[in-house]
CSV table of C-alpha atoms and ligand atoms in Angstrom, one decimal:
chain,number,residue,atom,x,y,z
A,23,MET,CA,15.3,26.2,17.7
A,24,ARG,CA,14.5,23.6,18.7
A,25,LYS,CA,14.7,20.1,16.0
A,26,SER,CA,11.8,18.1,15.2
A,27,VAL,CA,11.6,14.7,15.4
A,28,ILE,CA,9.6,10.9,15.9
A,29,LEU,CA,10.8,9.2,19.3
A,30,ILE,CA,10.4,5.5,19.4
A,31,THR,CA,9.5,4.4,23.1
A,32,GLY,CA,11.2,0.2,23.3
A,33,ALA,CA,13.2,0.5,20.7
A,34,ASN,CA,15.3,-2.2,21.4
A,35,GLY,CA,12.5,-4.5,20.8
A,36,GLU,CA,11.4,-6.9,18.0
A,37,VAL,CA,9.2,-4.1,16.5
A,38,GLY,CA,11.7,-1.7,17.1
A,39,HIS,CA,13.8,-3.1,15.2
A,40,GLY,CA,12.3,-3.1,11.7
A,41,LEU,CA,10.3,0.0,12.5
A,42,ILE,CA,13.7,2.1,12.7
A,43,THR,CA,15.2,0.1,10.0
A,44,GLN,CA,12.1,1.7,7.5
A,45,LEU,CA,11.9,4.8,9.0
A,46,ALA,CA,14.9,6.0,8.3
A,47,GLN,CA,15.3,4.4,4.3
A,48,GLN,CA,12.3,6.4,3.7
A,49,ASP,CA,14.7,9.3,5.6
A,50,THR,CA,11.5,12.4,5.9
A,51,HIS,CA,12.1,12.4,9.6
A,52,ASP,CA,15.4,12.4,12.4
A,53,ILE,CA,14.5,9.7,14.8
A,54,LEU,CA,15.0,10.2,18.3
A,55,VAL,CA,14.7,6.6,20.7
A,56,LEU,CA,14.4,5.8,24.0
A,57,ASP,CA,15.1,2.4,25.8
A,58,LEU,CA,16.6,0.8,29.0
A,59,HIS,CA,19.3,-0.7,27.3
A,60,PRO,CA,21.4,0.6,24.5
A,61,LEU,CA,20.2,0.8,21.2
A,62,ALA,CA,21.9,-2.5,19.0
A,63,PRO,CA,25.0,-0.9,18.2
A,64,GLU,CA,23.7,-1.9,13.7
A,65,LEU,CA,20.4,0.6,14.8
A,66,ARG,CA,22.5,3.2,15.8
A,67,PRO,CA,23.5,4.7,12.4
A,68,LEU,CA,20.4,5.2,11.7
A,69,VAL,CA,19.1,7.3,14.4
A,70,LYS,CA,19.3,10.6,15.7
A,71,ARG,CA,20.2,9.9,18.8
A,72,TRP,CA,19.7,7.5,21.4
A,73,LEU,CA,19.2,6.9,24.9
A,74,THR,CA,18.8,4.8,27.8
A,75,GLY,CA,16.6,5.7,30.0
A,76,ASP,CA,13.0,5.1,31.5
A,77,ILE,CA,9.9,6.1,30.4
A,78,LEU,CA,8.8,6.1,33.9
A,79,ASP,CA,11.6,8.6,34.6
A,80,GLN,CA,9.3,12.3,34.4
A,81,HIS,CA,13.1,14.2,34.6
A,82,LEU,CA,14.0,12.2,30.7
A,83,LEU,CA,10.9,13.3,29.1
A,84,GLN,CA,10.5,17.2,30.5
A,85,ARG,CA,14.1,16.8,28.8
A,86,LEU,CA,13.7,15.4,25.6
A,87,MET,CA,10.7,18.1,25.1
A,88,SER,CA,12.2,20.6,25.7
A,89,GLU,CA,15.0,20.2,23.4
A,90,TYR,CA,13.0,18.1,20.7
A,91,ASP,CA,9.4,19.3,18.1
A,92,ILE,CA,8.4,15.6,18.6
A,93,SER,CA,5.7,15.4,15.8
A,94,MET,CA,4.8,11.6,16.1
A,95,ILE,CA,5.4,8.9,18.8
A,96,PHE,CA,5.8,4.7,18.2
A,97,HIS,CA,5.0,4.3,22.2
A,98,LEU,CA,6.6,0.5,21.9
A,99,ALA,CA,8.2,-0.2,24.7
A,100,ALA,CA,6.0,-2.3,27.1
A,101,LEU,CA,6.4,-5.3,29.5
A,102,LEU,CA,4.3,-8.4,27.2
A,103,SER,CA,2.3,-11.2,28.6
A,104,THR,CA,4.0,-14.0,30.7
A,105,ARG,CA,6.4,-11.6,32.0
A,106,ALA,CA,4.1,-9.4,33.9
A,107,GLU,CA,1.9,-12.4,35.5
A,108,PHE,CA,5.5,-12.7,37.2
A,109,THR,CA,5.4,-8.7,38.1
A,110,PRO,CA,2.2,-7.5,37.0
A,111,GLU,CA,2.3,-4.1,39.5
A,112,VAL,CA,5.8,-3.7,37.6
A,113,ALA,CA,3.5,-4.2,34.6
A,114,HIS,CA,1.2,-2.1,35.3
A,115,ARG,CA,3.0,1.0,36.4
A,116,VAL,CA,5.5,0.5,32.9
A,117,ASN,CA,2.9,-0.4,30.4
A,118,VAL,CA,0.1,2.2,32.0
A,119,GLU,CA,2.1,4.6,33.6
A,120,GLY,CA,4.5,4.8,31.0
A,121,THR,CA,2.0,5.4,28.2
A,122,LEU,CA,0.1,7.9,30.5
A,123,ASN,CA,3.7,10.0,30.9
A,124,LEU,CA,4.4,9.4,27.1
A,125,LEU,CA,0.3,10.4,26.0
A,126,HIS,CA,0.9,13.6,28.5
A,127,LEU,CA,4.7,14.4,26.7
A,128,ALA,CA,2.4,14.5,23.6
A,129,ILE,CA,-0.7,16.7,25.0
A,130,GLU,CA,1.7,19.0,26.0
A,131,GLY,CA,4.0,19.3,22.6
A,132,ALA,CA,0.8,19.5,21.4
A,133,ARG,CA,0.8,22.6,22.9
A,134,TRP,CA,4.0,23.7,22.0
A,135,ARG,CA,4.0,23.3,18.3
A,136,GLY,CA,0.6,24.6,17.3
A,137,GLU,CA,-0.8,20.8,16.1
A,138,SER,CA,-1.3,18.0,16.7
A,139,VAL,CA,1.2,15.3,17.7
A,140,THR,CA,0.6,11.5,16.3
A,141,PHE,CA,0.2,8.8,18.6
A,142,LEU,CA,0.6,5.3,17.0
A,143,PHE,CA,0.0,2.7,19.8
A,144,PRO,CA,1.2,-1.2,19.4
A,145,SER,CA,-2.2,-3.2,21.1
A,146,SER,CA,-2.5,-6.8,21.5
A,147,VAL,CA,-4.8,-9.6,21.3
A,148,ALA,CA,-4.4,-10.7,24.2
A,149,VAL,CA,-6.7,-7.7,24.8
A,150,TYR,CA,-9.6,-10.4,24.6
A,151,GLY,CA,-10.8,-12.9,27.1
A,152,VAL,CA,-12.8,-15.1,25.2
A,153,PRO,CA,-14.3,-17.7,28.2
A,154,ASP,CA,-13.9,-21.4,27.8
A,155,LEU,CA,-12.6,-23.6,24.2
A,156,ALA,CA,-16.0,-24.2,23.1
A,157,THR,CA,-17.4,-20.8,22.3
A,158,LYS,CA,-12.9,-19.8,21.2
A,159,THR,CA,-13.8,-22.7,18.7
A,160,ALA,CA,-17.0,-22.2,17.9
A,161,LEU,CA,-16.3,-17.9,17.1
A,162,PRO,CA,-16.9,-15.8,14.0
A,163,PRO,CA,-13.4,-13.9,13.8
A,164,LEU,CA,-13.9,-11.2,16.7
A,165,LYS,CA,-14.3,-7.5,16.2
A,166,GLU,CA,-12.9,-4.7,18.3
A,167,HIS,CA,-15.6,-4.1,20.8
A,168,GLU,CA,-16.4,-8.3,21.1
A,169,TYR,CA,-15.2,-10.0,24.4
A,170,THR,CA,-12.8,-7.4,25.3
A,171,GLN,CA,-12.4,-9.0,29.0
A,172,PRO,CA,-8.8,-9.9,28.8
A,173,THR,CA,-7.9,-12.3,32.2
A,174,THR,CA,-4.0,-10.8,32.1
A,175,MET,CA,-2.5,-7.9,33.4
A,176,TYR,CA,-1.1,-7.6,30.1
A,177,GLY,CA,-4.6,-7.7,28.0
A,178,CYS,CA,-5.9,-5.1,30.7
A,179,ASN,CA,-3.3,-2.7,30.8
A,180,LYS,CA,-3.4,-2.6,26.8
A,181,LEU,CA,-6.9,-2.5,26.7
A,182,TYR,CA,-7.1,0.4,29.1
A,183,CYS,CA,-4.2,2.1,27.4
A,184,GLU,CA,-6.4,1.3,24.6
A,185,HIS,CA,-9.0,3.9,26.1
A,186,LEU,CA,-6.3,5.8,27.9
A,187,GLY,CA,-5.9,7.0,24.3
A,188,ARG,CA,-9.1,8.0,22.9
A,189,TYR,CA,-9.9,10.5,26.8
A,190,TYR,CA,-6.4,12.3,25.7
A,191,ALA,CA,-7.6,12.5,21.8
A,192,GLY,CA,-11.2,13.3,22.1
A,193,TYR,CA,-12.1,14.1,26.3
A,194,TYR,CA,-8.4,15.5,27.2
A,195,ARG,CA,-10.0,17.9,30.1
A,196,GLN,CA,-13.1,18.6,28.9
A,197,LEU,CA,-14.6,20.3,31.9
A,198,ALA,CA,-11.4,23.6,31.0
A,199,ALA,CA,-12.7,26.8,30.5
A,200,GLU,CA,-10.4,26.8,27.6
A,201,PRO,CA,-10.3,23.6,25.4
A,202,GLU,CA,-7.8,22.6,23.9
A,203,ARG,CA,-6.9,23.5,20.6
A,204,PHE,CA,-4.6,21.2,19.4
A,205,GLY,CA,-4.3,17.5,20.8
A,206,VAL,CA,-3.5,14.3,21.0
A,207,ASP,CA,-4.0,12.3,17.4
A,208,PHE,CA,-4.2,8.5,18.8
A,209,ARG,CA,-4.2,5.9,16.7
A,210,ALA,CA,-3.6,1.9,18.0
A,211,LEU,CA,-3.5,-1.4,16.5
A,212,ARG,CA,-4.1,-4.0,18.0
A,213,PHE,CA,-1.9,-7.4,16.9
A,214,PRO,CA,-1.5,-10.7,16.8
A,215,GLY,CA,1.4,-12.7,17.5
A,216,LEU,CA,4.4,-11.5,15.7
A,217,ILE,CA,7.1,-13.4,13.3
A,218,SER,CA,10.1,-12.4,13.2
A,219,ALA,CA,13.1,-13.7,11.4
A,220,ALA,CA,15.7,-10.9,13.0
A,221,THR,CA,15.3,-11.1,16.5
A,222,LEU,CA,13.6,-13.5,19.4
A,223,PRO,CA,10.8,-12.7,21.3
A,224,SER,CA,11.0,-12.4,25.5
A,225,GLY,CA,8.4,-12.5,28.2
A,226,GLY,CA,5.3,-13.1,25.2
A,227,THR,CA,2.7,-16.0,25.8
A,228,SER,CA,2.8,-16.1,22.1
A,229,ASP,CA,6.7,-16.6,21.4
A,230,TYR,CA,6.4,-20.6,21.1
A,231,ALA,CA,5.8,-19.9,17.3
A,232,PRO,CA,8.8,-18.0,16.2
A,233,GLU,CA,10.9,-20.2,19.2
A,234,MET,CA,9.9,-23.3,17.1
A,235,LEU,CA,11.8,-22.1,13.9
A,236,HIS,CA,14.4,-20.0,15.5
A,237,ALA,CA,14.7,-23.8,17.7
A,238,ALA,CA,14.7,-25.6,14.5
A,239,ALA,CA,17.4,-23.4,12.3
A,240,GLN,CA,19.8,-23.8,15.3
A,241,GLY,CA,19.3,-27.7,14.9
A,242,GLN,CA,17.8,-27.5,18.6
A,243,PRO,CA,15.2,-29.4,19.8
A,244,TYR,CA,11.2,-27.8,20.5
A,245,ALA,CA,9.5,-28.5,23.3
A,246,CYS,CA,6.0,-26.4,22.2
A,247,PHE,CA,4.4,-24.8,25.2
A,248,VAL,CA,0.9,-25.2,24.4
A,249,ARG,CA,-1.1,-27.9,22.9
A,250,PRO,CA,-0.8,-28.7,19.0
A,251,ASP,CA,-4.6,-27.7,18.9
A,252,THR,CA,-3.6,-24.3,20.3
A,253,THR,CA,-4.6,-21.2,17.6
A,254,ILE,CA,-4.5,-17.7,17.8
A,255,PRO,CA,-4.0,-15.5,14.7
A,256,PHE,CA,-0.2,-14.4,13.6
A,257,MET,CA,1.5,-11.9,11.2
A,258,ALA,CA,5.2,-11.9,10.0
A,259,MET,CA,7.3,-8.9,11.4
A,260,PRO,CA,7.2,-6.9,7.8
A,261,ASP,CA,3.4,-6.6,7.7
A,262,ALA,CA,3.2,-5.1,11.3
A,263,ILE,CA,5.8,-2.8,10.5
A,264,ASP,CA,4.0,-1.4,7.1
A,265,ALA,CA,0.9,-1.5,9.3
A,266,LEU,CA,1.9,0.9,11.9
A,267,LEU,CA,3.6,2.9,9.0
A,268,HIS,CA,0.3,2.6,6.9
A,269,LEU,CA,-2.0,3.6,9.6
A,270,ALA,CA,0.3,6.4,11.0
A,271,ARG,CA,-0.2,7.9,7.1
A,272,ALA,CA,-3.6,7.9,6.8
A,273,GLU,CA,-5.9,11.1,6.3
A,274,ARG,CA,-7.4,11.1,10.0
A,275,GLY,CA,-10.7,11.9,8.1
A,276,ALA,CA,-10.9,8.4,6.7
A,277,LEU,CA,-10.6,6.6,10.4
A,278,ARG,CA,-13.4,5.9,11.7
A,279,GLN,CA,-12.5,4.4,15.4
A,280,GLN,CA,-8.7,5.2,17.2
A,281,VAL,CA,-8.8,1.3,17.4
A,282,TYR,CA,-7.6,-1.0,14.5
A,283,ASN,CA,-7.7,-4.6,14.6
A,284,VAL,CA,-5.0,-6.2,12.2
A,285,THR,CA,-4.5,-10.1,10.8
A,286,SER,CA,-2.4,-12.5,8.6
A,287,PHE,CA,-3.2,-15.4,9.1
A,288,SER,CA,-4.3,-17.8,11.9
A,289,LEU,CA,-3.0,-21.6,12.8
A,290,SER,CA,-2.8,-24.1,14.8
A,291,ALA,CA,0.7,-25.0,16.7
A,292,ALA,CA,0.5,-27.9,14.4
A,293,ALA,CA,0.2,-26.3,11.5
A,294,ILE,CA,3.5,-24.3,12.2
A,295,ALA,CA,5.4,-26.9,13.5
A,296,GLU,CA,4.4,-29.1,10.6
A,297,ARG,CA,5.6,-26.2,8.3
A,298,VAL,CA,8.7,-25.5,10.3
A,299,GLY,CA,9.5,-29.8,9.3
A,300,ALA,CA,8.9,-29.2,6.7
A,301,ALA,CA,11.7,-26.1,5.9
A,302,PHE,CA,14.0,-27.7,8.7
A,303,PRO,CA,13.8,-31.8,8.2
A,304,GLY,CA,16.0,-32.1,10.9
A,305,ALA,CA,13.1,-30.3,13.1
A,306,GLN,CA,12.9,-31.6,16.5
A,307,VAL,CA,9.3,-30.0,18.2
A,308,THR,CA,7.3,-31.4,20.9
A,309,PHE,CA,4.2,-30.5,22.7
A,310,ALA,CA,5.0,-30.3,26.8
A,311,PRO,CA,1.8,-27.7,27.6
A,312,ASP,CA,2.0,-25.9,30.2
A,313,LEU,CA,-1.3,-25.8,31.7
A,314,ARG,CA,-1.0,-21.9,33.1
A,315,ARG,CA,0.8,-20.9,29.7
A,316,GLN,CA,-1.6,-22.7,27.3
A,317,ALA,CA,-4.9,-20.5,29.6
A,318,ILE,CA,-3.9,-17.9,28.1
A,319,VAL,CA,-3.6,-18.5,24.9
A,320,ASP,CA,-6.9,-20.3,25.1
A,321,SER,CA,-8.6,-17.2,26.6
A,322,TRP,CA,-7.0,-15.2,22.5
A,323,ALA,CA,-9.5,-15.3,20.1
A,324,ALA,CA,-8.7,-17.9,17.3
A,325,ALA,CA,-9.3,-15.1,14.8
A,326,LEU,CA,-9.5,-11.2,14.0
A,327,ASP,CA,-11.6,-9.6,12.5
A,328,ASP,CA,-9.8,-6.7,10.5
A,329,SER,CA,-11.9,-5.4,8.3
A,330,ALA,CA,-12.5,-1.8,9.2
A,331,ALA,CA,-8.3,-1.8,9.4
A,332,ARG,CA,-9.2,-2.6,5.5
A,333,GLN,CA,-12.1,-0.3,4.5
A,334,ASP,CA,-10.8,2.2,6.4
A,335,TRP,CA,-6.8,2.7,5.7
A,336,GLY,CA,-6.6,-0.1,2.8
A,337,TRP,CA,-5.3,-2.6,5.0
A,338,ALA,CA,-4.0,-5.6,3.4
A,339,PRO,CA,-1.2,-7.8,4.6
A,340,GLN,CA,1.5,-8.6,2.2
A,341,PHE,CA,2.5,-12.1,4.1
A,342,GLN,CA,-0.3,-14.9,4.0
A,343,ALA,CA,1.0,-18.1,6.4
A,344,GLU,CA,2.2,-20.2,2.6
A,345,ARG,CA,4.5,-16.5,1.5
A,346,ALA,CA,5.2,-15.8,5.3
A,347,PHE,CA,6.8,-19.1,5.8
A,348,ALA,CA,8.7,-19.8,2.0
A,349,ASP,CA,9.5,-16.5,1.0
A,350,TYR,CA,10.0,-14.7,4.6
A,351,LEU,CA,10.4,-16.5,7.8
A,352,VAL,CA,13.1,-19.9,6.3
A,353,PRO,CA,15.4,-18.1,4.0
A,354,ARG,CA,15.5,-15.6,6.4
A,355,ILE,CA,16.2,-17.3,9.1
A,356,GLN,CA,18.6,-20.1,7.9
A,357,ALA,CA,20.2,-17.0,6.4
A,358,ARG,CA,21.1,-15.7,10.1
A,359,TYR,CA,22.0,-19.3,11.4
A,360,THR,CA,25.2,-19.9,8.7
B,955,LIG,C1,2.9,-11.8,24.1
B,955,LIG,O1,3.2,-12.9,23.8
B,955,LIG,O2,2.5,-10.7,25.2
B,955,LIG,C2,2.7,-10.8,22.7
B,955,LIG,C3,1.0,-10.2,22.7
B,955,LIG,C4,0.7,-11.1,21.8
B,955,LIG,O3,1.0,-9.3,22.3
B,955,LIG,N1,3.2,-11.4,22.1
């Protein structure tokens, strides 16, 4: 008999760390993880099995399917927005072809198990593309369907994968004589910039917020690569994990859409620097905007409308700005470096 598991790709990343810890605490399923790099040693006791491998390796994915009954997939592996601009074609392969491979694994798995496979996909504020700063400043929080003309490869990849997920969930091989009886239950979250106390991001364009905090806690100077007035939405990592788990548990019938915005607070880079300065009095934050990264962040929504998530599955963040800094980020980051 194959063993029933939850599969997590990109498990070594920032979200993977928190997700594995939470899922292991819940202790309802065995966890199988896949990452390009060996799983962080502290996470290894929490999982059933960890594999070092590539989501583009079809043989490896087939092997996983032959060995395991995968009931749910958290597909976290991706190349983030800054890194993707250096190698757009590689980003497309990892972000789009990788996701396609996982969706295929899910639909084949569903056929075998005679039940749908739940597919959790973290999308991003990067799917938005507002035309200019004046428009951005004047706009109310954006709904899921508004201003989705991304300017980055990563944003295009995430937006397209949202559509792929919708296709696999509702229209896969729609002209076949026998329709798919069991498919993919695709659920996507559009995250804002995430800030974790436990890990540092790499390759993103919202990274200035966590970088500022972690540098200050270590007594290092930090030159912020965006202007002080730059504003985008953010979320503390525990809320991001909570949102993923909450959406995974939601009743299918309650979900009116496949893709949901979630957000916690929108702050300018200056306001973040102010909070960092208050928490770490020796902090040396300066501003040295990189005009090209600046243009990327300027094209993202200043705030997200997450009312659909609140209505359909009861989403509510625990950490607004004040609490995120006072109760989570500052004490945990302080502890990390002392
Ligand atoms: C990035 O900056 O690429 C990510 C994101 C906003 O999705 N953090």
